[in-house]
C-alpha cells in the first residue's frame, strides 16, 4: 500500500486491549474507564482484519495496548498472526510485568521481538511514574524475555521532566554491558493528559547532552536505513545502542510507514491525528472482503502527511493507552 505522498505503508500496530495493569502518569488517569468488551474486536475479528492487511502488503505487526499481555488468549493470537503468509516480523511492546509467565510461550508461538518500557532504574521513581508498578517485576520480565530469545531487546523510556529526566544516564549505562537498544522518547500530548505533557516535555537534544555529559560522546552507528524513528548511537566500547525518538522536536513523518488498528477496530492513520476508519463497524455490517480492502487502501492513500502539533493540534479523541503508541 502507498499513500498519496509515495510512502510505502507496511507496518501495522495492533492494540489488543485498552486495559493496562499499570497507570503511568503521562498515559492514563489512575481511575480509568475502559471500553466494554462488546466494543472490542474478538479474536476472530482481529485475525480477520490483520489477515486482510497482511494481504494488502503489511509485513510487520507490533502488538501493543493498553497492556497487550493482559489480553486473554494472547499466545493463541500470536500463534495465528505469526502464521499469516507474508508476515516477516511479529513484535510486541509491553511493560514486561507478565513476561515471566508468558515470554517462553510467546516465543514458541512465533513472537520475534519485544520492546519493554522502563523509564527509570530508581525503584521509588518507577513506582511514582507507573503508580502501581514495581521495578523488580519488570526487571524479571526483561530477564525472562532474554532467556526466551526474544532479541534484540529494546528498552523504551519516555523522558518526563521532574520524574526521570535526571537519571537518563543510568538507563544509557545499561547499554555498556547489555546488547540492548535503549530508546529515549519525547513525551507526546494527548487529550486529558495534554497539559501535563506540555509542561513536562524534555527534548532529545537535552537528554542526549545529559548522557554525553555523564558518559562521554556518542558515536553514530553506521548503516542506519531511516526506517526506524530512532537513529542508533553508541557509547565508546558499549555492546548495545542508544536512540532518540523526537516526535515533538524533530518529527520523522517523512519516513512514516505505519498504520494502527485500535482495540475497538478503528484504523488510525496517524498516531497524533484523530482521523479513523471504523473497520470493525464494516466487518459487523457484513461488508464484503473486497469492500473492506478498498476502504483500507483508500484510507491509507489519504494518510495525513504529518501530525499537527506544530500548529497546536493535539489529538482529542483518545489517550495514548487507547491507541497503543
Ligand atoms: N503497556 C505497554 C507498554 O508499557 O509498553 C504498551 C502500550 S504503551 C501506551 C506504549 C508506549 O507508549 C510505552 O513505551 C509508553 O511509555 C509510551 N507512552 C505512553 N504515553 C505516552 C506519551 N504521552 N508520550 C510518549 N510516549 C508515551
mmCIF file of C-alpha atoms and ligand atoms in Angstrom, residues 20 26-27 64-68 93-95 117 119 156 158 185-188 190 320-321 324-325, ligand 1:
data_model
loop_
_atom_site.group_PDB
_atom_site.id
_atom_site.type_symbol
_atom_site.label_atom_id
_atom_site.label_comp_id
_atom_site.label_asym_id
_atom_site.label_seq_id
_atom_site.Cartn_x
_atom_site.Cartn_y
_atom_site.Cartn_z
ATOM 1 C CA UNK A 20 -3.421 -1.884 31.466
ATOM 2 C CA UNK A 26 1.602 10.554 31.317
ATOM 3 C CA UNK A 27 -0.506 7.785 29.781
ATOM 4 C CA UNK A 64 0.551 -3.152 21.889
ATOM 5 C CA UNK A 65 -2.141 -1.817 24.212
ATOM 6 C CA UNK A 66 -3.151 -0.796 26.945
ATOM 7 C CA UNK A 67 -1.043 -3.705 28.005
ATOM 8 C CA UNK A 68 -1.047 -6.499 25.404
ATOM 9 C CA UNK A 93 5.578 -3.525 23.149
ATOM 10 C CA UNK A 94 4.894 -4.311 26.794
ATOM 11 C CA UNK A 95 5.547 -3.110 30.316
ATOM 12 C CA UNK A 117 9.043 0.153 28.693
ATOM 13 C CA UNK A 119 11.542 4.860 32.429
ATOM 14 C CA UNK A 156 11.702 2.349 25.751
ATOM 15 C CA UNK A 158 9.688 8.249 27.984
ATOM 16 C CA UNK A 185 11.154 9.046 23.743
ATOM 17 C CA UNK A 186 9.888 12.610 23.857
ATOM 18 C CA UNK A 187 6.625 12.928 25.747
ATOM 19 C CA UNK A 188 3.608 13.496 23.481
ATOM 20 C CA UNK A 190 -2.945 13.571 24.327
ATOM 21 C CA UNK A 320 -2.180 7.006 24.234
ATOM 22 C CA UNK A 321 -3.397 3.911 26.092
ATOM 23 C CA UNK A 324 -1.155 1.877 21.592
ATOM 24 C CA UNK A 325 1.789 4.116 20.788
HETATM 25 N N1 LIG B 1 1.662 -1.103 28.062
HETATM 26 C C1 LIG B 1 2.664 -1.249 27.055
HETATM 27 C C2 LIG B 1 3.949 -0.556 27.448
HETATM 28 O O1 LIG B 1 4.026 -0.064 28.572
HETATM 29 O O2 LIG B 1 4.890 -0.566 26.654
HETATM 30 C C3 LIG B 1 2.241 -0.877 25.649
HETATM 31 C C4 LIG B 1 1.390 0.339 25.468
HETATM 32 S S1 LIG B 1 2.151 1.885 25.925
HETATM 33 C C5 LIG B 1 0.877 3.019 25.501
HETATM 34 C C6 LIG B 1 3.354 2.055 24.626
HETATM 35 C C7 LIG B 1 4.446 3.066 24.872
HETATM 36 O O3 LIG B 1 3.880 4.358 24.841
HETATM 37 C C8 LIG B 1 5.168 2.934 26.189
HETATM 38 O O4 LIG B 1 6.557 2.915 25.964
HETATM 39 C C9 LIG B 1 4.768 4.188 26.925
HETATM 40 O O5 LIG B 1 5.770 4.623 27.816
HETATM 41 C C10 LIG B 1 4.568 5.149 25.779
HETATM 42 N N2 LIG B 1 3.733 6.305 26.094
HETATM 43 C C11 LIG B 1 2.577 6.354 26.771
HETATM 44 N N3 LIG B 1 2.093 7.613 26.834
HETATM 45 C C12 LIG B 1 2.969 8.385 26.168
HETATM 46 C C13 LIG B 1 3.047 9.769 25.875
HETATM 47 N N4 LIG B 1 2.108 10.624 26.281
HETATM 48 N N5 LIG B 1 4.100 10.199 25.137
HETATM 49 C C14 LIG B 1 5.051 9.359 24.713
HETATM 50 N N6 LIG B 1 5.040 8.041 24.941
HETATM 51 C C15 LIG B 1 4.030 7.559 25.680
#
